[in-house]
Short mmCIF file of C-alpha atoms in Angstrom, two decimals:
data_model
loop_
_atom_site.label_atom_id
_atom_site.label_comp_id
_atom_site.label_asym_id
_atom_site.label_seq_id
_atom_site.Cartn_x
_atom_site.Cartn_y
_atom_site.Cartn_z
CA MET M 111 0.27 13.34 1.94
CA SER M 112 0.56 13.03 -1.88
CA GLN M 113 3.97 11.32 -2.57
CA SER M 114 6.19 13.90 -4.17
CA ARG M 115 7.53 12.95 -7.59
CA PHE M 116 10.95 12.39 -6.34
CA PHE M 117 9.61 10.32 -3.48
CA SER M 118 7.56 8.27 -5.97
CA ALA M 119 10.35 7.22 -7.94
CA ALA M 120 12.51 6.79 -4.89
CA LEU M 121 9.67 5.17 -2.71
CA LEU M 122 7.54 3.78 -3.99
CA PHE M 123 1.02 13.08 -7.76
CA LEU M 124 -3.24 24.09 -24.89
CA GLY M 125 -6.12 25.96 -24.89
CA LEU M 126 -7.05 29.56 -25.85
CA VAL M 127 -8.30 32.37 -23.36
CA SER M 128 -12.05 32.26 -22.91
CA LEU M 129 -13.20 35.69 -22.09
CA SER M 130 -16.92 34.90 -22.31
CA ALA M 131 -16.50 32.36 -19.04
CA CYS M 132 -13.53 34.21 -17.40
CA GLU M 133 -14.22 37.85 -16.06
CA ARG M 134 -11.40 40.48 -16.21
CA GLY M 135 -10.72 41.60 -12.75
CA SER M 136 -11.93 45.03 -11.91
CA GLN M 137 -8.83 46.12 -9.76
CA GLY M 138 -6.02 48.19 -11.11
CA GLU M 139 -2.62 47.04 -10.37
CA VAL M 140 -1.01 48.40 -7.19
CA ALA M 141 2.22 50.31 -7.42
CA ALA M 142 5.22 47.80 -8.03
CA ALA M 143 6.76 49.34 -4.72
CA ASP M 144 4.07 47.32 -2.66
CA PRO M 145 5.62 44.13 -1.27
CA GLU M 146 2.39 42.11 -2.24
CA ARG M 147 -0.11 42.93 -5.07
CA LEU M 148 -2.93 40.93 -6.71
CA ILE M 149 -2.61 41.24 -10.40
CA PRO M 150 -5.85 40.84 -12.48
CA LYS M 151 -5.36 38.39 -15.71
CA PRO M 152 -7.46 37.18 -18.49
CA CYS M 153 -8.28 33.56 -17.63
CA TRP M 154 -5.85 31.57 -19.45
CA PHE M 155 -7.79 28.22 -19.69
CA GLN M 156 -10.78 27.27 -21.96
CA SER M 157 -14.17 26.85 -20.28
CA ASP M 158 -17.72 25.73 -21.11
CA ASP M 159 -20.96 27.59 -20.69
CA ASN M 160 -22.00 25.55 -17.66
CA TRP M 161 -18.90 26.82 -15.79
CA PRO M 162 -19.41 29.38 -13.12
CA ASP M 163 -17.96 32.84 -13.87
CA ALA M 164 -14.37 33.25 -12.88
CA GLN M 165 -11.73 35.88 -12.13
CA CYS M 166 -8.13 35.06 -12.57
CA PHE M 167 -5.11 36.64 -10.93
CA MET M 168 -1.45 36.22 -10.34
CA MET M 169 -0.46 36.95 -6.72
CA GLU M 170 2.80 38.66 -6.25
CA VAL M 171 4.61 38.31 -2.96
CA PRO M 172 8.26 38.66 -1.58
CA GLU M 173 10.07 35.46 -1.78
CA ASN M 174 11.43 36.37 1.36
CA TYR M 175 9.06 38.18 3.64
CA ALA M 176 12.05 39.50 5.92
CA LYS M 177 13.24 41.20 2.84
CA PRO M 178 10.09 42.73 1.35
CA ALA M 179 12.16 44.76 -1.31
CA GLY M 180 13.82 41.55 -2.47
CA ARG M 181 13.23 39.16 -5.06
CA LYS M 182 9.33 38.58 -5.94
CA ILE M 183 7.60 35.51 -6.82
CA ARG M 184 3.99 34.94 -8.05
CA PHE M 185 1.46 31.97 -7.83
CA PRO M 186 -2.01 31.81 -9.70
CA VAL M 187 -5.34 32.26 -7.98
CA VAL M 188 -8.77 31.66 -9.75
CA ARG M 189 -12.02 32.77 -7.95
CA PHE M 190 -15.20 31.06 -9.24
CA LYS M 191 -18.08 33.31 -8.53
CA ALA M 192 -21.13 31.69 -6.61
CA VAL M 193 -24.08 31.25 -9.00
CA THR M 194 -26.40 33.07 -6.58
CA PRO M 195 -24.07 34.90 -4.06
CA ASP M 196 -24.93 34.97 -0.39
CA PRO M 197 -23.13 37.91 1.11
CA THR M 198 -23.13 36.46 4.58
CA LYS M 199 -20.87 33.24 3.38
CA ARG M 200 -17.10 33.56 3.43
CA PRO M 201 -15.47 32.03 0.45
CA LEU M 202 -13.52 28.62 0.46
CA LEU M 203 -9.99 28.78 -0.22
CA HIS M 204 -8.63 25.58 -1.73
CA LEU M 205 -4.98 25.50 -0.75
CA GLY M 206 -3.61 23.42 -3.75
CA ALA M 207 -3.23 19.81 -4.64
CA GLY M 208 -1.00 18.54 -1.85
CA GLY M 209 2.52 16.78 -2.54
CA PRO M 210 4.08 19.06 -1.51
CA GLY M 211 4.61 20.50 -4.98
CA ALA M 212 1.61 18.93 -6.68
CA SER M 213 -0.03 21.23 -9.21
CA MET M 214 -3.80 22.06 -9.13
CA GLY M 215 -4.00 21.47 -12.90
CA LEU M 216 -4.71 24.94 -13.77
CA GLU M 217 -2.37 24.98 -16.71
CA PRO M 218 -4.27 25.63 -20.22
CA GLU M 219 -3.80 22.03 -21.34
CA ASN M 220 -4.81 20.55 -18.16
CA ALA M 221 -7.54 22.52 -16.79
CA SER M 222 -10.98 21.08 -16.64
CA ASP M 223 -14.34 21.21 -14.75
CA TRP M 224 -13.03 19.28 -11.87
CA LEU M 225 -11.18 22.40 -10.77
CA TRP M 226 -14.60 23.53 -9.29
CA LEU M 227 -17.10 20.54 -9.73
CA ASN M 228 -15.93 18.39 -6.83
CA TYR M 229 -16.52 21.36 -4.64
CA ALA M 230 -19.48 23.11 -6.23
CA LYS M 231 -22.13 21.88 -3.47
CA MET M 232 -20.17 23.47 -0.77
CA THR M 233 -19.26 26.61 -2.84
CA VAL M 234 -20.85 28.01 -5.90
CA GLU M 235 -24.05 26.11 -5.82
CA ASP M 236 -24.41 27.25 -2.14
CA GLY M 237 -23.85 30.99 -2.43
CA ARG M 238 -20.12 30.79 -1.68
CA ASP M 239 -17.24 31.61 -3.86
CA LEU M 240 -14.53 29.05 -4.52
CA ILE M 241 -10.99 30.31 -4.69
CA ILE M 242 -8.15 27.87 -5.86
CA MET M 243 -4.58 28.30 -6.01
CA ASP M 244 -1.22 26.77 -6.72
CA PRO M 245 1.20 27.35 -3.90
CA ARG M 246 4.50 29.03 -4.35
CA GLY M 247 6.89 26.92 -6.36
CA SER M 248 4.42 24.53 -7.92
CA GLY M 249 1.88 24.38 -10.79
CA MET M 250 1.70 27.73 -12.74
CA ALA M 251 3.69 29.36 -10.16
CA GLU M 252 6.66 31.78 -11.18
CA PRO M 253 9.19 30.23 -10.65
CA ARG M 254 8.02 26.77 -10.70
CA LEU M 255 10.64 24.70 -8.90
CA ASN M 256 10.65 21.40 -10.67
CA CYS M 257 13.71 19.40 -11.55
CA LYS M 258 13.69 18.77 -15.38
CA GLU M 259 16.94 16.95 -14.67
CA PHE M 260 15.25 14.33 -12.70
CA ILE M 261 12.57 14.03 -15.45
CA LYS M 262 15.22 13.40 -18.03
CA ASP M 263 17.36 10.97 -16.08
CA ALA M 264 14.24 9.01 -14.81
CA ASN M 265 12.88 8.85 -18.34
CA THR M 266 16.20 7.08 -19.27
CA ALA M 267 16.65 5.01 -16.03
CA PHE M 268 13.38 3.33 -15.93
CA GLN M 269 14.09 1.99 -19.47
CA ARG M 270 16.87 0.13 -17.97
CA LYS M 271 17.82 -2.53 -15.30
CA LEU M 272 19.37 -0.76 -12.40
CA THR M 273 20.21 -1.73 -8.75
CA SER M 274 18.94 0.23 -6.09
CA ASP M 275 22.36 1.76 -5.44
CA GLU M 276 22.69 2.59 -9.15
CA GLU M 277 19.40 4.28 -8.90
CA VAL M 278 20.60 6.26 -5.99
CA ARG M 279 23.68 7.43 -7.94
CA VAL M 280 21.57 8.39 -10.85
CA PHE M 281 19.02 10.47 -8.78
CA THR M 282 21.67 12.04 -6.59
CA TYR M 283 23.28 13.40 -9.65
CA SER M 284 19.88 14.54 -10.82
CA MET M 285 19.13 16.46 -7.75
CA GLU M 286 22.72 18.04 -7.52
CA ARG M 287 22.37 19.45 -11.21
CA CYS M 288 18.78 20.46 -10.20
CA TYR M 289 19.90 22.33 -7.16
CA ASN M 290 22.79 24.05 -9.03
CA ARG M 291 20.29 25.59 -11.46
CA LEU M 292 17.43 26.42 -9.19
CA SER M 293 19.61 27.84 -6.54
CA GLN M 294 20.87 30.80 -8.84
CA ILE M 295 16.99 31.89 -9.53
CA ALA M 296 15.29 31.06 -6.00
CA ASP M 297 16.12 30.90 -2.21
CA LEU M 298 15.09 27.31 -1.57
CA ALA M 299 15.01 27.96 2.04
CA GLU M 300 11.79 29.84 1.52
CA TYR M 301 9.42 27.20 0.28
CA ASN M 302 7.66 25.67 3.28
CA SER M 303 4.37 25.61 5.05
CA ALA M 304 4.87 28.75 7.19
CA THR M 305 5.88 30.78 4.04
CA VAL M 306 2.63 29.48 2.29
CA ALA M 307 0.72 30.48 5.17
CA HIS M 308 1.93 33.98 5.01
CA ASP M 309 1.04 33.97 1.25
CA VAL M 310 -2.51 33.06 2.21
CA GLU M 311 -2.76 35.98 4.61
CA ALA M 312 -1.26 38.41 2.11
CA LEU M 313 -3.89 37.01 -0.45
CA ARG M 314 -6.69 37.57 2.19
CA GLU M 315 -5.81 41.16 2.69
CA GLU M 316 -5.56 41.84 -1.04
CA MET M 317 -8.82 40.32 -1.75
CA GLY M 318 -10.38 42.23 1.07
CA VAL M 319 -11.87 39.05 2.42
CA PRO M 320 -12.55 39.09 6.32
CA GLN M 321 -12.07 35.49 6.78
CA PHE M 322 -11.65 32.49 4.74
CA ASN M 323 -12.92 28.97 5.05
CA LEU M 324 -9.99 26.65 4.37
CA TYR M 325 -9.96 23.34 2.50
CA GLY M 326 -6.84 21.42 2.61
CA VAL M 327 -6.44 17.83 0.90
CA SER M 328 -3.39 15.71 1.71
CA TYR M 329 -0.24 17.80 2.20
CA ALA M 330 -2.20 21.11 1.72
CA SER M 331 -4.04 20.19 4.96
CA ARG M 332 -0.91 21.10 6.68
CA TYR M 333 -1.13 24.52 5.15
CA ALA M 334 -4.65 25.04 6.54
CA LEU M 335 -3.51 24.01 9.95
CA THR M 336 -0.55 26.33 9.65
CA VAL M 337 -2.79 29.42 8.72
CA ALA M 338 -5.03 28.63 11.61
CA ARG M 339 -2.17 28.36 13.99
CA ASP M 340 -0.42 31.73 12.70
CA TYR M 341 -3.50 33.93 11.58
CA PRO M 342 -6.43 32.40 13.51
CA ASN M 343 -8.56 35.62 13.10
CA ALA M 344 -8.26 35.22 9.48
CA VAL M 345 -9.99 31.62 9.39
CA ARG M 346 -13.62 30.82 9.79
CA ALA M 347 -13.57 27.06 9.54
CA LEU M 348 -11.39 24.19 8.14
CA VAL M 349 -12.22 21.14 6.10
CA LEU M 350 -9.26 18.59 6.06
CA ASN M 351 -9.44 15.95 3.57
CA SER M 352 -6.81 12.94 4.15
CA ALA M 353 -5.06 15.21 6.47
CA VAL M 354 -1.31 15.51 7.16
CA PHE M 355 -0.38 16.61 10.98
CA PRO M 356 2.77 18.48 11.66
CA ASN M 357 3.37 16.48 14.94
CA ILE M 358 3.44 13.20 12.95
CA THR M 359 6.88 12.69 11.63
CA TYR M 360 5.93 10.41 8.69
CA THR M 361 9.67 9.49 7.68
CA GLN M 362 10.04 7.92 11.25
CA HIS M 363 7.34 5.38 10.55
CA LEU M 364 7.70 5.00 6.94
CA ALA M 365 8.66 1.43 6.89
CA ASP M 366 5.87 0.17 9.17
CA ASP M 367 3.45 2.45 7.42
CA THR M 368 4.45 1.25 4.01
CA VAL M 369 4.14 -2.46 4.92
CA ALA M 370 0.75 -1.75 6.69
CA ALA M 371 -0.59 -0.21 3.39
CA PHE M 372 0.28 -3.34 1.58
CA LYS M 373 -1.36 -5.61 4.25
CA ARG M 374 -4.54 -3.47 3.85
CA GLY M 375 -4.37 -4.34 0.35
CA PHE M 376 -4.13 -8.03 1.20
CA GLU M 377 -6.85 -7.87 3.73
CA TYR M 378 -9.14 -6.11 1.07
CA CYS M 379 -9.06 -9.32 -0.87
CA ARG M 380 -9.09 -11.80 2.14
CA ASP M 381 -12.22 -10.25 3.39
CA ASP M 382 -13.94 -11.18 -0.02
CA LYS M 383 -14.64 -14.75 -0.07
CA GLN M 384 -14.28 -15.13 -3.72
CA CYS M 385 -11.25 -12.98 -4.18
CA HIS M 386 -9.63 -14.87 -1.39
CA GLU M 387 -10.41 -18.20 -2.79
CA GLN M 388 -9.00 -17.26 -6.29
CA TYR M 389 -6.04 -15.16 -4.95
CA PRO M 390 -4.83 -16.89 -1.57
CA HIS M 391 -1.55 -15.97 0.11
CA LEU M 392 -1.11 -12.61 -1.63
CA GLN M 393 1.76 -11.54 0.81
CA SER M 394 4.16 -14.37 0.29
CA ARG M 395 3.46 -14.47 -3.40
CA LEU M 396 4.14 -10.69 -3.82
CA GLU M 397 7.31 -11.06 -1.69
CA SER M 398 8.64 -14.01 -4.11
CA LEU M 399 7.54 -11.87 -7.04
CA VAL M 400 9.60 -8.88 -5.86
CA GLN M 401 12.67 -11.22 -5.49
CA ALA M 402 12.12 -12.83 -8.83
CA LEU M 403 11.74 -9.41 -10.63
CA ASP M 404 15.02 -8.02 -8.93
CA ASP M 405 16.78 -11.11 -10.57
CA ASN M 406 15.02 -11.16 -13.77
CA PRO M 407 13.02 -7.81 -14.61
CA ARG M 408 10.20 -7.67 -17.09
CA THR M 409 9.64 -4.94 -19.65
CA ILE M 410 6.37 -3.59 -19.50
CA THR M 411 5.45 -1.46 -22.45
CA VAL M 412 2.96 1.34 -21.71
CA LYS M 413 1.60 4.61 -23.11
CA HIS M 414 1.67 7.19 -20.59
CA HIS M 415 0.67 10.76 -20.53
CA PHE M 416 3.97 12.27 -21.70
CA SER M 417 4.89 9.82 -24.37
CA GLU M 418 3.43 9.57 -27.97
CA GLN M 419 5.02 6.28 -28.43
CA GLU M 420 4.96 3.13 -26.20
CA TYR M 421 7.63 3.33 -23.25
CA PRO M 422 9.54 0.18 -22.34
CA PHE M 423 9.37 0.30 -18.56
CA VAL M 424 11.90 -2.20 -16.87
CA LEU M 425 9.95 -3.62 -14.08
CA THR M 426 12.38 -4.69 -11.25
CA GLY M 427 10.94 -5.86 -7.93
CA GLN M 428 11.73 -2.50 -6.15
CA ARG M 429 10.16 -0.57 -8.87
CA LEU M 430 7.01 -2.82 -8.48
CA LEU M 431 6.95 -1.99 -4.99
CA ARG M 432 6.70 1.80 -5.83
CA VAL M 433 4.27 1.42 -8.49
CA LEU M 434 1.91 -0.49 -6.23
CA PHE M 435 2.37 1.79 -3.27
CA GLN M 436 1.39 4.73 -5.43
CA SER M 437 -1.54 2.84 -6.80
CA LEU M 438 -2.90 2.24 -3.25
CA TYR M 439 -3.79 6.00 -3.01
CA ASN M 440 -6.91 5.16 -5.01
CA GLU M 441 -9.26 2.46 -3.63
CA GLN M 442 -10.42 1.59 -7.10
CA PHE M 443 -6.94 -0.18 -7.41
CA TYR M 444 -7.60 -2.52 -4.45
CA PRO M 445 -9.52 -5.12 -6.52
CA ASP M 446 -6.63 -4.97 -9.15
CA LEU M 447 -3.97 -5.65 -6.63
CA PRO M 448 -4.35 -9.42 -6.61
CA ARG M 449 -4.69 -9.48 -10.45
CA VAL M 450 -1.53 -7.42 -10.85
CA ILE M 451 0.36 -10.02 -8.76
CA ALA M 452 -1.13 -13.01 -10.55
CA ALA M 453 -0.33 -11.48 -13.92
CA LEU M 454 3.27 -10.94 -13.29
CA GLU M 455 3.73 -14.33 -12.02
CA SER M 456 3.11 -15.92 -15.42
CA ASP M 457 5.34 -15.10 -18.51
CA ASP M 458 2.28 -16.17 -20.44
CA SER M 459 -0.25 -13.46 -19.06
CA ASP M 460 -2.63 -12.23 -21.95
CA ALA M 461 -3.46 -8.73 -22.86
CA GLU M 462 -6.51 -8.72 -20.62
CA ALA M 463 -4.50 -10.01 -17.75
CA MET M 464 -1.82 -7.60 -18.13
CA ALA M 465 -4.11 -4.50 -18.53
CA PRO M 466 -4.15 -3.41 -14.75
CA VAL M 467 -0.18 -3.85 -14.78
CA LYS M 468 0.03 -1.52 -17.69
CA LYS M 469 -2.31 0.92 -16.04
CA ALA M 470 -0.38 1.16 -12.76
CA VAL M 471 2.87 1.62 -14.49
CA ALA M 472 1.51 4.27 -16.74
CA LYS M 473 -0.15 6.25 -13.80
CA PHE M 474 3.24 5.99 -11.93
CA MET M 475 5.16 7.55 -15.00
CA ASP M 476 2.57 10.26 -15.11
CA ILE M 477 3.48 11.44 -11.78
CA VAL M 478 7.34 10.82 -12.48
CA LEU M 479 7.46 12.86 -15.60
CA ASP M 480 4.99 15.49 -14.91
CA PRO M 481 6.58 18.91 -15.97
CA TYR M 482 4.05 20.91 -13.57
CA PHE M 483 5.19 19.02 -10.34
CA GLY M 484 7.26 21.51 -8.33
CA ASP M 485 9.36 18.52 -6.77
CA ALA M 486 12.18 20.97 -5.79
CA ALA M 487 9.69 22.95 -3.61
CA GLY M 488 8.65 19.71 -2.22
CA VAL M 489 12.42 18.71 -1.36
CA SER M 490 12.43 22.35 0.35
CA HIS M 491 9.39 21.51 2.54
CA TYR M 492 10.67 18.06 3.38
CA CYS M 493 14.24 19.30 4.46
CA TYR M 494 12.87 22.14 6.31
CA GLU M 495 9.96 20.80 8.30
CA GLU M 496 10.17 17.17 8.29
CA ALA M 497 13.75 15.83 8.20
CA PRO M 498 15.08 17.82 11.13
CA PHE M 499 12.85 15.81 13.35
CA VAL M 500 13.63 12.35 12.01
CA ASP M 501 15.99 9.91 13.79
CA PHE M 502 17.42 8.58 10.67
CA ASP M 503 19.13 5.44 12.43
CA LYS M 504 15.96 4.46 14.18
CA ALA M 505 14.10 4.79 10.75
CA ARG M 506 16.69 2.53 9.19
CA ALA M 507 16.61 0.00 11.88
CA LYS M 508 12.83 -0.50 11.36
CA ALA M 509 13.24 -0.65 7.67
CA ASP M 510 15.76 -3.48 8.20
CA ASP M 511 13.15 -5.26 10.10
CA THR M 512 10.41 -5.06 7.37
CA GLY M 513 11.61 -7.72 5.07
CA VAL M 514 10.83 -7.69 1.43
CA LEU M 515 7.98 -5.26 1.34
CA GLY M 516 9.88 -2.60 3.09
CA GLY M 517 12.91 -2.90 0.74
CA ALA M 518 12.29 0.24 -1.20
CA VAL M 519 12.00 2.17 1.90
CA ARG M 520 15.75 1.41 2.92
CA THR M 521 16.85 3.10 -0.41
CA ASP M 522 14.19 6.09 0.15
CA LEU M 523 15.84 6.86 3.54
CA GLU M 524 19.28 7.19 1.93
CA LEU M 525 17.85 9.39 -0.79
CA MET M 526 15.91 11.61 1.75
CA GLN M 527 19.18 12.48 3.42
CA VAL M 528 21.12 12.90 0.30
CA GLN M 529 18.61 15.30 -0.86
CA CYS M 530 18.79 17.15 2.32
CA ARG M 531 22.64 17.62 2.31
CA ILE M 532 22.45 18.95 -1.34
CA TRP M 533 19.77 21.50 -0.49
CA ALA M 534 21.57 22.41 2.73
CA ILE M 535 18.90 24.60 3.96
CA PRO M 536 18.43 25.33 7.74
CA GLY M 537 15.87 23.30 9.50
CA ALA M 538 12.69 24.60 11.12
CA SER M 539 12.25 25.38 14.83
CA MET M 540 10.52 23.01 17.07
CA LEU M 541 7.32 24.68 16.50
CA GLU M 542 6.84 23.21 13.10
CA SER M 543 6.78 19.57 14.80
CA GLN M 544 4.24 20.39 17.42
CA PRO M 545 0.35 19.78 17.24
CA VAL M 546 -1.75 22.66 16.12
CA HIS M 547 -4.25 23.69 18.83
CA THR M 548 -7.03 25.62 17.55
CA SER M 549 -10.63 26.13 18.75
CA LEU M 550 -11.70 26.71 15.30
CA PRO M 551 -14.33 24.34 13.89
CA VAL M 552 -12.56 21.54 11.90
CA LEU M 553 -13.91 18.72 9.69
CA LEU M 554 -11.84 15.76 9.27
CA LEU M 555 -12.48 13.41 6.38
CA HIS M 556 -10.29 10.30 6.07
CA GLY M 557 -10.30 6.97 4.44
CA GLY M 558 -9.60 3.80 6.29
CA LEU M 559 -7.39 2.58 3.24
CA ASP M 560 -5.26 5.57 3.07
CA PRO M 561 -1.81 4.46 2.54
CA ILE M 562 0.00 7.53 4.27
CA LEU M 563 -1.82 7.69 7.62
CA ALA M 564 -3.64 5.00 9.07
CA ALA M 565 -7.09 5.56 10.69
CA ALA M 566 -5.68 4.58 14.15
CA ASP M 567 -3.04 7.38 13.88
CA VAL M 568 -5.72 10.12 12.86
CA ASP M 569 -7.84 8.82 15.72
CA LYS M 570 -4.79 10.01 17.98
CA ALA M 571 -3.85 13.06 16.11
CA ARG M 572 -7.32 14.65 16.09
CA HIS M 573 -7.58 14.86 19.83
CA GLU M 574 -5.18 17.97 19.74
CA LEU M 575 -8.26 19.59 17.87
CA PRO M 576 -10.94 20.39 20.58
CA ASN M 577 -13.50 21.61 18.17
CA HIS M 578 -13.52 18.92 15.55
CA GLN M 579 -15.78 16.47 13.71
CA TRP M 580 -14.44 13.30 12.26
CA LEU M 581 -15.72 11.21 9.27
CA LEU M 582 -14.02 7.93 8.62
CA PHE M 583 -14.88 6.21 5.33
CA PRO M 584 -13.46 2.68 5.99
CA HIS M 585 -13.11 1.46 2.32
CA LEU M 586 -11.89 4.67 0.76
CA ALA M 587 -8.25 5.65 0.30
CA HIS M 588 -6.76 9.02 -0.23
CA ASP M 589 -9.01 12.12 -0.89
CA VAL M 590 -12.41 10.98 0.03
CA ILE M 591 -14.08 13.99 -1.36
CA SER M 592 -13.12 12.96 -4.88
CA ALA M 593 -14.46 9.34 -4.18
CA SER M 594 -17.71 9.91 -2.42
CA ASN M 595 -20.60 12.61 -2.94
CA CYS M 596 -21.52 11.97 0.55
CA ALA M 597 -18.20 13.39 1.73
CA GLU M 598 -18.73 16.63 -0.17
CA ASN M 599 -22.26 16.77 1.04
CA ALA M 600 -21.11 16.75 4.57
CA ALA M 601 -18.49 19.33 3.95
CA ALA M 602 -21.10 21.69 2.54
CA ARG M 603 -23.52 21.16 5.51
CA PHE M 604 -20.48 21.76 7.92
CA LEU M 605 -19.45 24.88 6.25
CA ASP M 606 -23.17 26.18 6.60
CA HIS M 607 -23.32 25.05 10.17
CA PRO M 608 -20.10 24.13 11.70
CA GLU M 609 -21.82 23.39 15.25
CA GLU M 610 -24.16 20.77 13.74
CA PRO M 611 -23.06 17.03 13.83
CA GLN M 612 -22.56 15.45 10.48
CA ARG M 613 -22.25 11.68 11.37
CA ASP M 614 -25.82 10.50 10.98
CA SER M 615 -26.52 12.34 7.80
CA ALA M 616 -23.38 11.05 6.28
CA LEU M 617 -23.91 7.48 7.33
CA ALA M 618 -27.41 7.56 5.73
CA CYS M 619 -25.94 9.17 2.56
CA ARG M 620 -23.35 6.61 2.35
CA GLN M 621 -25.66 3.78 2.75
CA ARG M 622 -27.75 5.06 -0.18
CA GLU M 623 -24.58 5.66 -2.29
CA LEU M 624 -23.38 2.14 -1.78
CA ALA M 625 -26.73 0.69 -2.42
CA GLN M 626 -26.70 2.68 -5.57
CA GLN M 627 -23.30 1.41 -6.66
CA SER M 628 -24.13 -2.08 -6.13
CA GLY M 629 -27.30 -1.60 -8.40
CA ASP M 630 -29.81 -2.04 -5.54
CA ALA M 631 -31.27 1.15 -4.29
CA ASP M 632 -33.28 -0.58 -1.77
CA THR M 633 -30.57 -2.57 -0.17
CA THR M 634 -28.78 -1.65 3.05
CA PRO M 635 -24.99 -2.65 2.71
CA PRO M 636 -23.76 -5.20 4.95
CA PRO M 637 -21.74 -4.32 8.13
CA SER M 638 -18.51 -4.96 6.34
CA SER M 639 -19.26 -2.45 3.61
CA PRO M 640 -17.50 0.83 3.82
CA GLN M 641 -19.65 3.28 6.05
CA PRO M 642 -18.57 6.52 7.53
CA ALA M 643 -18.19 6.86 11.40
CA THR M 644 -17.38 9.80 13.59
CA ALA M 645 -16.08 10.13 16.99
CA PRO M 646 -17.04 13.30 18.98
CA ALA M 647 -14.14 15.70 20.15
CA PRO M 648 -12.91 15.07 23.65
#
């Protein structure tokens, strides 16, 4: 699951309309009295000649399906058309960027070819349409439930030396003001996985699609599983990338999982002889560094996406833990982890040594200050379908036993309870904490370095899915399809033939991919190199 912006801060994701590439929809608007309608729009983003043709829409649905005549909300939908359409192939619906609350990047200033390019082999280049959406409350949805109060306060807070208790007070005030504003324009109890699943079914009916193939990455994989549970006849197959499972209460194990993620980072260096010799004892060094920075913070000047000038980020030890944890979502950071620790240990580090530090801090601030992140929608998800099933006393007891590396978690747990007291929405029924049992074909793609869900936990959770295949990429982290063409190729083959095993072809592909990355296409990677593995369904 991608960290929400609020959790990232506490814990630790303008062009012109181009009518030449974006087709206008052919449907007329349905009468306003209809509770759901798919409204064609000129595509609002620029595109190049090599883009597939696209149709753009706003999907209008009731905010509360129990009150169809009540307030309406909208979310954006873009349908990229197959280059050579195959009428026998059902479209793939991409359920959003995860989070919950993360934006797909459909905004005019953010849209780029990555919206479709990462999925081209399993969609537009294979006769299948690709449909992408921002879930309700996020990205370009109307309303977008983002806490601008948090952005303003975080922008100020991270330029100051604050204790953990002081940060809790600052961000509690942020969330109180955010709730007071947004609760006037939205029913915050209606932003959760079950209502998103209902939105998906309404979209399918309006599009006239017999069945969707569903693609879920990170938290959006929970949307896919919920659709499969509530509307099984509307789904053909599921591709789950770095999956989130409703029967795993992530907060309950947050302390242990956070420390385990750091330890995987240390092991990544320890398993490399040269790295281990150059950077020994990483865990004890990081623990000492955290304590030193809490006593004497350092100001790290960075240029992030939302600042035209250099931003003076005050790096305390607890903030360092959050910056590093967020960075561990990307396997490309793992070689930089020991360099970051070493650079911060010295007051005399040069610009080259400090470069990975600045890069990690800047990426962290890009998430914290993202105006399109629907963090309030994310809080609604959390307080509805996660918090009711957490024993916070036990979670705090675990956090107390995790030492220095779990320090930020202790603050997080307090903030999580505070935000749910502010939101004051009813919790979900036990159904939302139960495993989804579906006979539909499922492909699970997971990285062995994923900081949110360890591979061993996926290995347990997957057995609730009787018709699944599992591809594990040991040295990749979160979102393996973005990191490996072999993962996308496996998904493409799976969508064409869900009954055919993908392990052998994925393994052979990954070996070639690794050899090419090492600069020797004739070399088979050693056993310790990242290779995909599968385990058959029980």
